[in-house]
Coordinates of C-alpha atoms in Angstrom, one line a residue:
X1 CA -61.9 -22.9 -88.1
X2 CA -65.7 -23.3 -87.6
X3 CA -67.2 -20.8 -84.8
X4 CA -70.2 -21.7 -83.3
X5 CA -72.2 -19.4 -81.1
X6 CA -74.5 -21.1 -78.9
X7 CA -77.5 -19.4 -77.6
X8 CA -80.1 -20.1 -75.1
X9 CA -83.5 -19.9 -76.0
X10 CA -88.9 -25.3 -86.6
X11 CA -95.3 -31.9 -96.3
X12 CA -98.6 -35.1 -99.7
X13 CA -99.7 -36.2 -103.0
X14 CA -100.0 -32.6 -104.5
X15 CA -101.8 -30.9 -107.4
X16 CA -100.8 -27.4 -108.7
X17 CA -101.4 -24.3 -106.6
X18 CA -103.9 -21.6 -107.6
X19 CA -101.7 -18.6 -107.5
X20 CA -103.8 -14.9 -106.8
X21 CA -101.1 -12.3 -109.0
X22 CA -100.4 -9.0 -107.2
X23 CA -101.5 -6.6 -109.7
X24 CA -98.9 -4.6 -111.9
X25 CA -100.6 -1.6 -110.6
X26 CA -100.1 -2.2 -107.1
X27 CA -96.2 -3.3 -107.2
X28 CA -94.3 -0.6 -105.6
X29 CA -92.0 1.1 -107.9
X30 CA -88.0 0.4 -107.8
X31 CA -87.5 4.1 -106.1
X32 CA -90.3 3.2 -103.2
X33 CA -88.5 2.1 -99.9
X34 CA -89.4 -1.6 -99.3
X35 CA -89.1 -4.2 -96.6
X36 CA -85.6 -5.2 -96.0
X37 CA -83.7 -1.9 -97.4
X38 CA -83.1 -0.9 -94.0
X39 CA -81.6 -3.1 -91.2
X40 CA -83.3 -3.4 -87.9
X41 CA -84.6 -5.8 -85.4
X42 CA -87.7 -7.3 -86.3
X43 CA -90.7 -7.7 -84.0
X44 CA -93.7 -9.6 -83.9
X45 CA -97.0 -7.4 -82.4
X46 CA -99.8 -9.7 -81.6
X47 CA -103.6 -8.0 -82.7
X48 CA -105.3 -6.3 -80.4
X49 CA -108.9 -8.4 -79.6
X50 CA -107.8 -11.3 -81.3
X51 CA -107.2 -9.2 -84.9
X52 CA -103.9 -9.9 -87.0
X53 CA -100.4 -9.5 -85.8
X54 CA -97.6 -7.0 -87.7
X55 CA -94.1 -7.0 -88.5
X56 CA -92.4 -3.8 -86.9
X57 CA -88.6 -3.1 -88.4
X58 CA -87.2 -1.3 -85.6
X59 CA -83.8 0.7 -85.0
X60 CA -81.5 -1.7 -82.6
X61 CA -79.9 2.2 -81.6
X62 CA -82.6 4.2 -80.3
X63 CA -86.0 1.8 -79.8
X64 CA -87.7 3.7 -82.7
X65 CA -89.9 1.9 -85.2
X66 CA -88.7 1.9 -89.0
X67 CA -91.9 0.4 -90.5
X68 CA -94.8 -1.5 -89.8
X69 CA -96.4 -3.9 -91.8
X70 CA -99.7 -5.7 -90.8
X71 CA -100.0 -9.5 -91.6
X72 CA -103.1 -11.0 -92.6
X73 CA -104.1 -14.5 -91.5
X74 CA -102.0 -14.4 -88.0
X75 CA -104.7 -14.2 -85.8
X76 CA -103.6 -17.6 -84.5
X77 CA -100.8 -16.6 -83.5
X78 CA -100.5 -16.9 -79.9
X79 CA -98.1 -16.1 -77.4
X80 CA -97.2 -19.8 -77.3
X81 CA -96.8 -19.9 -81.1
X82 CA -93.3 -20.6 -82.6
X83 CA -93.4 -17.7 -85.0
X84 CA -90.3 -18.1 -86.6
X85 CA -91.7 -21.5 -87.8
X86 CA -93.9 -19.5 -90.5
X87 CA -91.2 -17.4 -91.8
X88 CA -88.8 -17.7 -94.0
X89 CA -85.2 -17.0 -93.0
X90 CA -85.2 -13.3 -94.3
X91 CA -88.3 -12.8 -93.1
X92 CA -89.8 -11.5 -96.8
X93 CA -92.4 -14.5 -96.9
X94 CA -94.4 -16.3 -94.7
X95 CA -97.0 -19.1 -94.7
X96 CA -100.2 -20.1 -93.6
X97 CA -100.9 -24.0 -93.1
X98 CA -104.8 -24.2 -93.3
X99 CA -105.3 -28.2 -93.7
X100 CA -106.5 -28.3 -97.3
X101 CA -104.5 -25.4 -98.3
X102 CA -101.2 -23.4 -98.0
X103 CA -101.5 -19.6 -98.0
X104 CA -98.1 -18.1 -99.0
X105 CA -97.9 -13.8 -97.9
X106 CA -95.2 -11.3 -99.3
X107 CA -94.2 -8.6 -96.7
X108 CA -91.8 -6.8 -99.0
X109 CA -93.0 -3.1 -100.7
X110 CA -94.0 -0.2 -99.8
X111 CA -97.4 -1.1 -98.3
X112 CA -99.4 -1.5 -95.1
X113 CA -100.6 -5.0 -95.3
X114 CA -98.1 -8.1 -97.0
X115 CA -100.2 -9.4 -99.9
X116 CA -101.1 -13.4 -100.9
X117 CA -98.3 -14.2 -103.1
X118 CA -100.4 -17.4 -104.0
X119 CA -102.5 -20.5 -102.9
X120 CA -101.2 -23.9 -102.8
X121 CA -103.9 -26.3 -102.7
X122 CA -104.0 -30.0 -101.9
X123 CA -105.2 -32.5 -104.7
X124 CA -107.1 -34.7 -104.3
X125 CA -108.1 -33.3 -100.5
X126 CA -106.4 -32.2 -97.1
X127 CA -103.1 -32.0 -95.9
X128 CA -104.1 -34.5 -93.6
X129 CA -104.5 -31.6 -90.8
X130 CA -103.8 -28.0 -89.5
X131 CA -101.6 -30.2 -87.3
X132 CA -99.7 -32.5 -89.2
X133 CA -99.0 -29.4 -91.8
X134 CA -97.8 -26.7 -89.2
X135 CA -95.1 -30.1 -88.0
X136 CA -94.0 -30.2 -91.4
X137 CA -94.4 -27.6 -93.3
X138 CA -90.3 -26.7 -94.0
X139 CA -88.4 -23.5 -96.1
X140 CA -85.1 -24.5 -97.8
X141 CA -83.2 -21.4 -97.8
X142 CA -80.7 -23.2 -100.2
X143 CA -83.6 -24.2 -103.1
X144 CA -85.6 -21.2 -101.7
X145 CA -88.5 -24.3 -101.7
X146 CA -91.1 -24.2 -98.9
X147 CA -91.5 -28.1 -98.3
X148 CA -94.3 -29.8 -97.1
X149 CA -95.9 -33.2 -96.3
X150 CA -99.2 -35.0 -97.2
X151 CA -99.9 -38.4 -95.1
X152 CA -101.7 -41.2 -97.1
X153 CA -102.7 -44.9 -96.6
X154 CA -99.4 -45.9 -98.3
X155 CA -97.1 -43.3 -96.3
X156 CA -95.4 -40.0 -96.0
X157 CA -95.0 -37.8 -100.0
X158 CA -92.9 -34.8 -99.5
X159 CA -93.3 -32.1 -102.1
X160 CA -91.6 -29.1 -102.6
X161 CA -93.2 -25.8 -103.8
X162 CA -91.7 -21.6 -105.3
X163 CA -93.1 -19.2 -102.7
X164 CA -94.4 -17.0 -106.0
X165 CA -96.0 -18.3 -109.1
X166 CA -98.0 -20.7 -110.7
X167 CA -95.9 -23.8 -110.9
X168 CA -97.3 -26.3 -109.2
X169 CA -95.6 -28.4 -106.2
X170 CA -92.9 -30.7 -107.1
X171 CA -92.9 -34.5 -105.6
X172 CA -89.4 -34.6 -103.8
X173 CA -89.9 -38.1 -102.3
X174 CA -91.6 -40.6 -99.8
X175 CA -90.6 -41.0 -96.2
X176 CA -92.1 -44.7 -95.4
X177 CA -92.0 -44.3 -91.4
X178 CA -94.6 -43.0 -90.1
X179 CA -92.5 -41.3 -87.1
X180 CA -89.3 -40.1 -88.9
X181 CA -88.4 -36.8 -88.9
X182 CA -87.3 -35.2 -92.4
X183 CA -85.3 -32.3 -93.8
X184 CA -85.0 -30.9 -97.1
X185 CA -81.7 -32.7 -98.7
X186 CA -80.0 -32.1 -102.3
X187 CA -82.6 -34.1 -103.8
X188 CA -85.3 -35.1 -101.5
X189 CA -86.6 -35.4 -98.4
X190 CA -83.1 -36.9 -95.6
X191 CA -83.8 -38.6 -92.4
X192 CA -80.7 -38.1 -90.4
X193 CA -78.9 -39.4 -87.6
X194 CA -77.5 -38.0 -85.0
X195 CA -73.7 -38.4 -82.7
X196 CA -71.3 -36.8 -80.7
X197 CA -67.9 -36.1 -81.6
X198 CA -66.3 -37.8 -79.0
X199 CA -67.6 -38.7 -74.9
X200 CA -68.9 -36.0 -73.1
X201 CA -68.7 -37.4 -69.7
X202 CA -64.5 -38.3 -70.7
X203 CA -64.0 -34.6 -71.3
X204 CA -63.6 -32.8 -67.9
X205 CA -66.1 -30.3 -67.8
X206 CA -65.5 -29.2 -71.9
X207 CA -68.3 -29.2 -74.0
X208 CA -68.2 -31.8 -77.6
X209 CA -70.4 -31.0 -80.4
X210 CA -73.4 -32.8 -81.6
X211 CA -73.6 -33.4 -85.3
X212 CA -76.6 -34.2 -87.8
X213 CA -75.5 -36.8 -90.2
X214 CA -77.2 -35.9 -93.6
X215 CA -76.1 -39.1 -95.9
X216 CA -72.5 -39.4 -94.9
X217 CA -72.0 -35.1 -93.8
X218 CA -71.6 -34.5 -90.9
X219 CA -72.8 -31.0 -89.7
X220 CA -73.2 -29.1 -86.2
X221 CA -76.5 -29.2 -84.9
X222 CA -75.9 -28.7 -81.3
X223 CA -73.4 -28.3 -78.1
X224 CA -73.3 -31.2 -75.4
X225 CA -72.1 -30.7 -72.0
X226 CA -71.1 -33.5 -69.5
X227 CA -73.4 -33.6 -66.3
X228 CA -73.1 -35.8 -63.2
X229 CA -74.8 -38.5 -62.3
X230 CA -77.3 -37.9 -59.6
X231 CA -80.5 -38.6 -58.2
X232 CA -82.2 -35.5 -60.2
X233 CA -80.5 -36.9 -63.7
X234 CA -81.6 -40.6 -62.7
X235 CA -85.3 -39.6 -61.8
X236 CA -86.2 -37.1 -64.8
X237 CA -84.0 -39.3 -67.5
X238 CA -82.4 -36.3 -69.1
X239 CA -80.0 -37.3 -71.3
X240 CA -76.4 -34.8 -71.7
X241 CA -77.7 -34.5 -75.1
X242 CA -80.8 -32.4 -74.3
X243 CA -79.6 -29.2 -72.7
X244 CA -78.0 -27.6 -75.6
X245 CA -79.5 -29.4 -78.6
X246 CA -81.6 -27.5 -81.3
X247 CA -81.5 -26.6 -85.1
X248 CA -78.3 -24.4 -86.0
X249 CA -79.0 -21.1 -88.2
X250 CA -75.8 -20.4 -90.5
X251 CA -75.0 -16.5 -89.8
X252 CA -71.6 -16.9 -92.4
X253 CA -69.5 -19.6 -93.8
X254 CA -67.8 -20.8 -90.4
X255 CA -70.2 -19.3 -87.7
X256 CA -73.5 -20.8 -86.4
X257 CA -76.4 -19.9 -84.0
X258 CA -77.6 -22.9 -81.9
X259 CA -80.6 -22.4 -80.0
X260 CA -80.3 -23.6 -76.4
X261 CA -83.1 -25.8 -74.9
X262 CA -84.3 -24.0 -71.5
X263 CA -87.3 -25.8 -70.7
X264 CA -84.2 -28.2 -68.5
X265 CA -83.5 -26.9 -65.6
X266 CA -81.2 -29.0 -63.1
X267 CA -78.2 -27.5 -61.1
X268 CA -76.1 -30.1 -61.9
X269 CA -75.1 -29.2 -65.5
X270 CA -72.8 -27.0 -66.5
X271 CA -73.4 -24.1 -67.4
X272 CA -76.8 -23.7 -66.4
X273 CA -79.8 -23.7 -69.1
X274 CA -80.3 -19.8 -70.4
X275 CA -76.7 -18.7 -70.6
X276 CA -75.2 -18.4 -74.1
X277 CA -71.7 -19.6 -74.8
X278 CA -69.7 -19.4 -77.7
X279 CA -67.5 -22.1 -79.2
X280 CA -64.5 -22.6 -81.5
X281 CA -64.9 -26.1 -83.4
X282 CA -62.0 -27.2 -86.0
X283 CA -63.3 -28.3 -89.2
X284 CA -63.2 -32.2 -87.7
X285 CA -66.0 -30.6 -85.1
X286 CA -63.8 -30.9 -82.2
X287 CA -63.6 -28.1 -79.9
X288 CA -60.5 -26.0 -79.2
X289 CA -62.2 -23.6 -76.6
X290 CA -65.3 -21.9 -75.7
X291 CA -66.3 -19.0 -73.5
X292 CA -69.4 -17.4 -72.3
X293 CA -70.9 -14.9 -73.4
X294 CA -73.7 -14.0 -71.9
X295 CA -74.0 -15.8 -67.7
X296 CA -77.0 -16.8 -65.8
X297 CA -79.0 -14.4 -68.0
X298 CA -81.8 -17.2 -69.3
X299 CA -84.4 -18.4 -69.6
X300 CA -84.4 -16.0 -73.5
X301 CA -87.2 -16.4 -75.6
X302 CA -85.1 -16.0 -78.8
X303 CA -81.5 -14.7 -80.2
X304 CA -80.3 -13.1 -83.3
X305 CA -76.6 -12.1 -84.6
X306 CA -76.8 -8.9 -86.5
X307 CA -76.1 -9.0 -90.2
X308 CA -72.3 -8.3 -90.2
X309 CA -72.3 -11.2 -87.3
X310 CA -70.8 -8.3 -85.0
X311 CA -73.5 -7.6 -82.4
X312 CA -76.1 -10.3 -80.7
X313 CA -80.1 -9.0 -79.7
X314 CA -81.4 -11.1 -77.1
X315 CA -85.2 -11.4 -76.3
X316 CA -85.7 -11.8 -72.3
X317 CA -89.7 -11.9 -72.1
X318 CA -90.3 -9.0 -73.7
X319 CA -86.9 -7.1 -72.9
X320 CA -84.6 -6.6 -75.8
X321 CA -81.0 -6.1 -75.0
X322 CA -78.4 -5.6 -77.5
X323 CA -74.5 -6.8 -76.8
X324 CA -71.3 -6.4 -79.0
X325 CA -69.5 -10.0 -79.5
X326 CA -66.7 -8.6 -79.1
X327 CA -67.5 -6.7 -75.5
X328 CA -70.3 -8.2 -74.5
X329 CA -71.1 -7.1 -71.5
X330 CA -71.2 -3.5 -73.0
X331 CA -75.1 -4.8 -73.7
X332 CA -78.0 -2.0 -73.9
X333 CA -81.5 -2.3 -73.7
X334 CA -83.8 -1.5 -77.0
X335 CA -86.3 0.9 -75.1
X336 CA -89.6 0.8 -77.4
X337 CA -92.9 2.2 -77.2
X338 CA -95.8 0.6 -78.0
X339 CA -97.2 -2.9 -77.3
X340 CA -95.6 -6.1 -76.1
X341 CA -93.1 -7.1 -79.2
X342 CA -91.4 -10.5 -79.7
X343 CA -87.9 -10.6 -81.2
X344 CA -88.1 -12.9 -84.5
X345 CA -85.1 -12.0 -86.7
X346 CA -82.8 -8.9 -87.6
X347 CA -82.5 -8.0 -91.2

């Protein structure tokens, strides 16, 4: 049976990349420690005075920090910023949209700054935009590819580029709407469509899921829970399917994250925006039964399952807690000192 946890909480005609080599010499050697040996929550430090922000590895037990890496090219980064757009799902690499260019950083080794893996220019000109890049700009954990866009007078050209190396992006497609969202697919860019397996409003309070149709396969993108009809519904036009709707991160073979949409907020739906629930799909997508997991807890900036899917760290504006799945109200607080840090992954 699928498990899904529910949680409340994201590219051009292109010529090759100019990639800048990290130097032999400064490779760490296989006996140094580097990024990722150890396990830990991972935080995100905004620069002090505008400067760079760094990645800090630290111990989900005690608060302490592990390592610290700094991360050149993040001054942007602002508390508003979706971080974890810029990453990729292991947190090793992440990526820089500048509008005619795509810098790609390395955070592995043993050093105090991640290093330029490698430049990924655009021929022939821009990436039609800061903007439009920072939209699109996709990792495919499955090809390992970081995807990206470039907008012309003819339509949307996905390519698809190796974080490392010199080989230079590979054309994956053309999207002709100007408006469609995309997704990596098996062998280009997929605009999907969306359902609901089965009504939510003919289900008595139980929750159905929400699947992403990708070519004829369906998967589980989100949760949907039936609301009443009321004046607050009928003024705002919220739909059931916004308040638990968002991308799902795979965390095993049968078990999903879903990231809850908070910015909702109206009494009438059950449960309430911010707490995070957990559901048990079969492999048709219908749900035998859920239960929550965490109550009236939200809003949470961000959520992550621990590698052996056993224990859940939960970002509440700067508060880390930690929580066993099993037992979660047994949840502790990550006491750290320091600087404000936000919660981006757990490696």
């Amino acid at each position: 049976m699928a498990v899904i946890v529910l949680l409340g909480t994201s590219c051009g005609s292109a010529g090759g990349g100019t990639a800048q080599e990290i130097p032999s010499s400064e490779q760490p050697s296989p006996e140094e420690p580097r990024w990722g040996d150890q396990s830990g929550l991972v935080g995100l430090e905004a620069g002090r005075d505008n400067g760079d922000a760094s990645v800090v590895l630290i111990d989900p037990d005690n608060g302490s920090e592990i390592d610290r890496i700094l991360l050149p090219d993040t001054s942007w980064l602002g508390p508003y910023s979706e971080p974890n757009e810029y990453f990729t799902d292991d947190l090793s690499h992440y990526y820089r949209p500048m509008g005619e260019e795509i810098r790609i950083y390395r955070v592995e080794g043993a050093t105090e700054e991640a290093r330029l893996a490698r430049t990924v220019a655009a021929p022939g000109g821009s990436l039609s935009g800061a903007g439009a890049i920072e939209r699109e700009l996709q990792y495919d954990p499955e090809s390992q590819l970081l995807w990206f866009e470039q907008a012309g007078s003819q339509g949307r050209t996905v390519y698809a580029v190796e974080l490392e190396g010199d080989a230079p992006p590979k054309k994956m497609g053309e999207i002709d709407d100007p408006d469609a969202e995309w997704i990596p697919g098996d062998s280009g860019p997929v605009v999907p469509e969306y359902g609901l397996v089965g009504d939510p409003q003919e289900q008595k309070g139980d929750p159905v899921v929400q699947y992403r149709d990708l070519g004829g396969e369906r998967k589980a993108y989100g949760v949907v829970f039936p609301y009443e009809e009321n004046m607050a519904t009928r003024i705002t036009g919220v739909p059931d399917t916004v308040l638990y709707q968002n991308e799902l991160t795979f965390a095993g073979e049968d078990t999903f994250l879903v990231a809850t949409n908070v910015d909702v907020s109206i009494e009438q739906y059950d449960p309430v925006a911010g707490e995070i629930i957990e559901v048990t799909a079969s492999p048709e997508l219908e749900i035998e039964k859920w239960r929550t997991v965490v109550a009236d807890g939200g809003p949470f900036d961000s959520f992550h399952l621990s590698p052996d899917n056993e224990r859940l760290a939960v970002d509440h504006s700067g508060e880390w807690h930690v929580l066993p799945l099993s037992a979660p109200d047994s949840y502790v607080q990550v006491t750290m000192e320091g600087r404000k840090k936000t919660l981006i992954g757990w490696i």
